[in-house]
Tab-separated table of C-alpha atoms in Angstrom:
chain	number	residue	atom	x	y	z
A	138	MET	CA	4.431	12.480	25.550
A	139	ASP	CA	4.887	16.032	24.475
A	140	ALA	CA	3.450	15.196	20.951
A	141	ILE	CA	0.285	13.690	22.519
A	142	LEU	CA	-0.144	16.680	24.818
A	143	ASP	CA	0.344	19.155	21.949
A	144	ALA	CA	-2.087	17.192	19.783
A	145	ALA	CA	-4.771	17.188	22.441
A	146	ALA	CA	-4.342	20.874	23.116
A	147	ARG	CA	-4.563	21.696	19.436
A	148	ILE	CA	-7.728	19.616	19.125
A	149	LEU	CA	-9.346	21.186	22.271
A	150	GLU	CA	-8.419	24.656	20.914
A	151	VAL	CA	-9.439	24.255	17.248
A	152	ASP	CA	-12.155	21.507	17.253
A	153	GLY	CA	-13.546	21.540	20.870
A	154	LEU	CA	-14.032	19.175	23.700
A	155	ALA	CA	-16.503	17.026	21.920
A	156	ALA	CA	-14.145	16.318	19.096
A	157	ALA	CA	-11.297	15.092	21.429
A	158	ASN	CA	-10.982	11.346	21.820
A	159	THR	CA	-7.840	9.139	22.208
A	160	ASN	CA	-8.025	7.850	18.558
A	161	ARG	CA	-8.017	11.490	17.291
A	162	ILE	CA	-5.332	12.532	19.574
A	163	ALA	CA	-3.154	9.599	18.611
A	164	GLU	CA	-3.677	10.311	14.914
A	165	ARG	CA	-2.994	13.919	15.323
A	166	ALA	CA	0.199	13.205	17.296
A	167	GLY	CA	1.420	10.758	14.810
A	168	VAL	CA	1.487	7.909	17.276
A	169	SER	CA	-0.613	4.577	17.468
A	170	VAL	CA	-3.383	4.392	20.110
A	171	GLY	CA	-1.367	1.711	21.966
A	172	SER	CA	1.540	4.098	22.293
A	173	LEU	CA	-0.794	6.834	23.655
A	174	TYR	CA	-2.127	4.345	26.254
A	175	GLN	CA	1.567	3.663	27.278
A	176	TYR	CA	1.674	7.193	28.566
A	177	PHE	CA	-1.999	7.956	29.448
A	178	PRO	CA	-4.733	5.376	30.507
A	179	ASN	CA	-7.524	7.650	29.048
A	180	LYS	CA	-8.159	11.078	27.673
A	181	GLU	CA	-9.024	12.520	31.165
A	182	ALA	CA	-5.396	11.744	32.186
A	183	ILE	CA	-4.225	13.746	29.159
A	184	TYR	CA	-6.436	16.511	30.122
A	185	ALA	CA	-4.999	16.562	33.779
A	186	GLU	CA	-1.573	16.557	32.445
A	187	LEU	CA	-2.420	19.507	30.042
A	188	ILE	CA	-3.777	21.492	32.998
A	189	ARG	CA	-0.569	20.643	35.017
A	190	ARG	CA	1.615	21.783	32.157
A	191	SER	CA	-0.363	24.884	31.736
A	192	GLU	CA	0.071	25.688	35.386
A	193	ARG	CA	3.771	25.021	35.531
A	194	THR	CA	4.266	27.119	32.364
A	195	MET	CA	2.435	30.032	33.788
A	196	THR	CA	4.351	29.801	37.134
A	197	GLN	CA	7.768	29.623	35.319
A	198	MET	CA	6.701	32.661	33.123
A	199	VAL	CA	5.791	34.642	36.389
A	200	GLN	CA	8.836	33.735	38.259
A	201	ALA	CA	11.242	34.503	35.274
A	202	SER	CA	9.584	37.941	34.749
A	203	VAL	CA	9.557	38.972	38.370
A	204	GLU	CA	13.186	37.932	38.808
A	205	GLN	CA	14.261	40.673	36.474
A	206	VAL	CA	12.730	43.263	38.474
A	207	PRO	CA	14.687	44.663	41.445
A	208	GLU	CA	13.435	43.408	44.813
A	209	GLU	CA	12.924	46.863	46.182
A	210	ASP	CA	10.463	47.680	43.355
A	211	PHE	CA	7.358	46.290	44.833
A	212	GLU	CA	4.787	47.702	42.483
A	213	ARG	CA	6.770	46.847	39.431
A	214	GLN	CA	7.189	43.238	40.543
A	215	ILE	CA	3.387	43.042	41.007
A	216	GLU	CA	2.626	44.602	37.581
A	217	THR	CA	5.168	42.338	35.979
A	218	GLY	CA	3.806	39.198	37.609
A	219	LEU	CA	0.242	40.171	36.641
A	220	ARG	CA	1.154	41.011	32.980
A	221	SER	CA	2.988	37.534	32.739
A	222	ILE	CA	-0.245	35.677	34.159
A	223	ILE	CA	-2.492	37.669	31.699
A	224	ALA	CA	-0.153	37.112	28.779
A	225	HIS	CA	-0.085	33.412	29.387
A	226	GLN	CA	-3.973	33.209	29.628
A	227	PHE	CA	-4.452	35.298	26.546
A	228	ALA	CA	-1.809	33.394	24.537
A	229	ARG	CA	-4.340	30.546	24.014
A	230	PRO	CA	-7.633	31.754	25.567
A	231	THR	CA	-9.918	29.061	23.937
A	232	LEU	CA	-7.650	26.453	25.402
A	233	GLU	CA	-7.367	28.032	28.815
A	234	ARG	CA	-11.025	28.483	28.984
A	235	THR	CA	-11.462	24.640	28.199
A	236	LEU	CA	-8.664	23.721	30.599
A	237	SER	CA	-10.414	25.787	33.341
A	238	TYR	CA	-13.614	23.884	32.572
A	239	LEU	CA	-11.968	20.495	32.688
A	240	GLU	CA	-10.230	21.141	35.787
A	241	ALA	CA	-13.662	21.821	37.571
A	242	THR	CA	-15.191	18.741	35.984
A	243	LEU	CA	-12.344	16.241	36.400
A	244	GLY	CA	-12.276	16.479	40.098
A	245	LEU	CA	-8.960	18.050	40.162
A	246	ASP	CA	-10.082	20.375	43.002
A	247	ARG	CA	-7.629	18.973	45.441
A	248	GLU	CA	-4.644	19.505	43.165
A	249	GLU	CA	-5.973	22.908	42.310
A	250	SER	CA	-6.435	23.900	45.802
A	251	GLU	CA	-2.888	22.813	46.605
A	252	GLN	CA	-1.435	24.872	43.661
A	253	ASP	CA	-3.751	27.862	44.557
A	254	ARG	CA	-2.671	27.531	48.331
A	255	ARG	CA	0.967	27.620	47.293
A	256	ILE	CA	0.416	30.761	45.155
A	257	VAL	CA	-1.475	32.482	47.958
A	258	GLU	CA	1.439	31.702	50.329
A	259	LEU	CA	3.861	33.304	47.916
A	260	ILE	CA	1.760	36.388	47.672
A	261	ALA	CA	1.400	36.575	51.440
A	262	ARG	CA	5.159	36.179	51.804
A	263	HIS	CA	5.770	38.855	49.334
A	264	LEU	CA	3.539	41.282	51.108
A	265	THR	CA	5.148	40.507	54.371
A	266	GLU	CA	8.724	40.874	52.857
A	267	HIS	CA	7.932	44.315	51.434
A	268	GLY	CA	7.448	46.517	54.465
A	269	LYS	CA	3.902	45.946	55.365
A	270	ARG	CA	3.628	46.552	59.238
A	271	HIS	CA	1.045	44.131	60.234
A	272	ALA	CA	0.592	40.431	61.423
A	273	HIS	CA	1.232	37.609	58.969
A	274	ALA	CA	-2.452	36.509	59.407
A	275	ASN	CA	-3.615	39.783	57.747
A	276	CYS	CA	-1.192	39.286	54.786
A	277	SER	CA	-2.571	35.753	54.356
A	278	ALA	CA	-6.182	37.091	54.175
A	279	ALA	CA	-5.045	39.874	51.758
A	280	ALA	CA	-3.197	37.232	49.619
A	281	ARG	CA	-6.344	35.332	49.368
A	282	ASP	CA	-8.402	38.324	48.446
A	283	LEU	CA	-5.798	39.355	45.811
A	284	PHE	CA	-5.798	35.905	44.251
A	285	GLY	CA	-9.558	35.684	44.181
A	286	ILE	CA	-9.646	39.153	42.343
A	287	VAL	CA	-7.297	38.123	39.654
A	288	LYS	CA	-8.505	34.721	39.175
A	289	GLY	CA	-12.107	35.973	38.990
A	290	MET	CA	-11.263	38.632	36.578
A	291	ILE	CA	-9.215	36.184	34.257
A	292	ASP	CA	-12.060	33.612	34.490
A	293	ALA	CA	-14.733	36.243	33.422
A	294	ALA	CA	-12.467	37.580	30.672
A	295	LEU	CA	-11.923	34.098	29.278
A	296	GLN	CA	-15.692	33.416	29.499
A	297	PHE	CA	-16.775	36.453	27.883
A	298	ASP	CA	-14.107	36.401	25.102
A	299	GLU	CA	-12.319	39.474	26.214
A	300	VAL	CA	-10.109	40.904	23.331
A	301	ASP	CA	-8.714	44.132	24.573
A	302	ARG	CA	-5.766	42.545	26.379
A	303	ALA	CA	-4.035	45.993	27.203
A	304	GLY	CA	-7.235	47.361	28.586
A	305	PHE	CA	-7.798	44.208	30.604
A	306	GLU	CA	-4.280	44.304	32.125
A	307	GLU	CA	-4.824	47.858	33.143
A	308	ARG	CA	-8.142	46.912	34.773
A	309	VAL	CA	-6.566	44.021	36.684
A	310	ILE	CA	-3.688	46.228	37.889
A	311	LEU	CA	-6.149	48.910	38.976
A	312	ALA	CA	-8.138	46.304	40.902
A	313	VAL	CA	-5.086	44.882	42.599
A	314	PHE	CA	-3.501	48.313	43.538
A	315	GLY	CA	-6.983	49.763	44.500
A	316	TYR	CA	-7.208	46.737	46.852
A	317	LEU	CA	-3.633	47.291	48.330
A	318	TYR	CA	-4.120	50.959	48.540
A	319	TRP	CA	-7.545	51.031	50.302
A	320	HIS	CA	-7.172	47.925	52.518
A	321	PRO	CA	-6.966	49.382	55.936
A	322	LEU	CA	-4.231	47.039	57.103
A	323	LEU	CA	-2.276	47.121	53.781
A	324	LYS	CA	-2.279	50.771	52.779
A	325	THR	CA	1.011	51.236	51.016
A	326	GLN	CA	3.265	54.181	51.047
A	327	HIS	CA	4.159	53.318	47.481
A	328	ARG	CA	2.803	54.869	44.456
A	329	VAL	CA	-0.785	53.614	43.445
């Protein structure tokens, strides 16, 4: 299964979406088309699993990096998480751009919105747990805003072939902390 997914990812990344079909994916994976169909009924199922795998990998990267930062260091946890997300997206930008397109066109919006909802809930919980003195509803709205800011910036960076990763990281961090600092209900007493 991993060989099939790796082959499909490589074809999407190097040759593009138009070049990807089950015969080519099977050939690149070194398996028969019949074996491919034992795992996936069609190429769309392969794409859906590639999207899920990418999201799992990114989530694991973020969790592992944030766990290395002391809980009381709120800003560093946020910076570390943001840098992990960006590192994941920039590691294979062509593939991530294609997967983003496929996610929208394959009708995976329901799965995506569930994943996004979980991420927003984690952000809201993180804001609440780190000394923000306001209602949880305000943290939820702020978490949605922050998620939208980061997702929008990453989508734009991939669309426009951003090459200055360090500069992009700094812009994302500035946008997030600017929001946290200037939001009337979230003004932080931490450094910004």
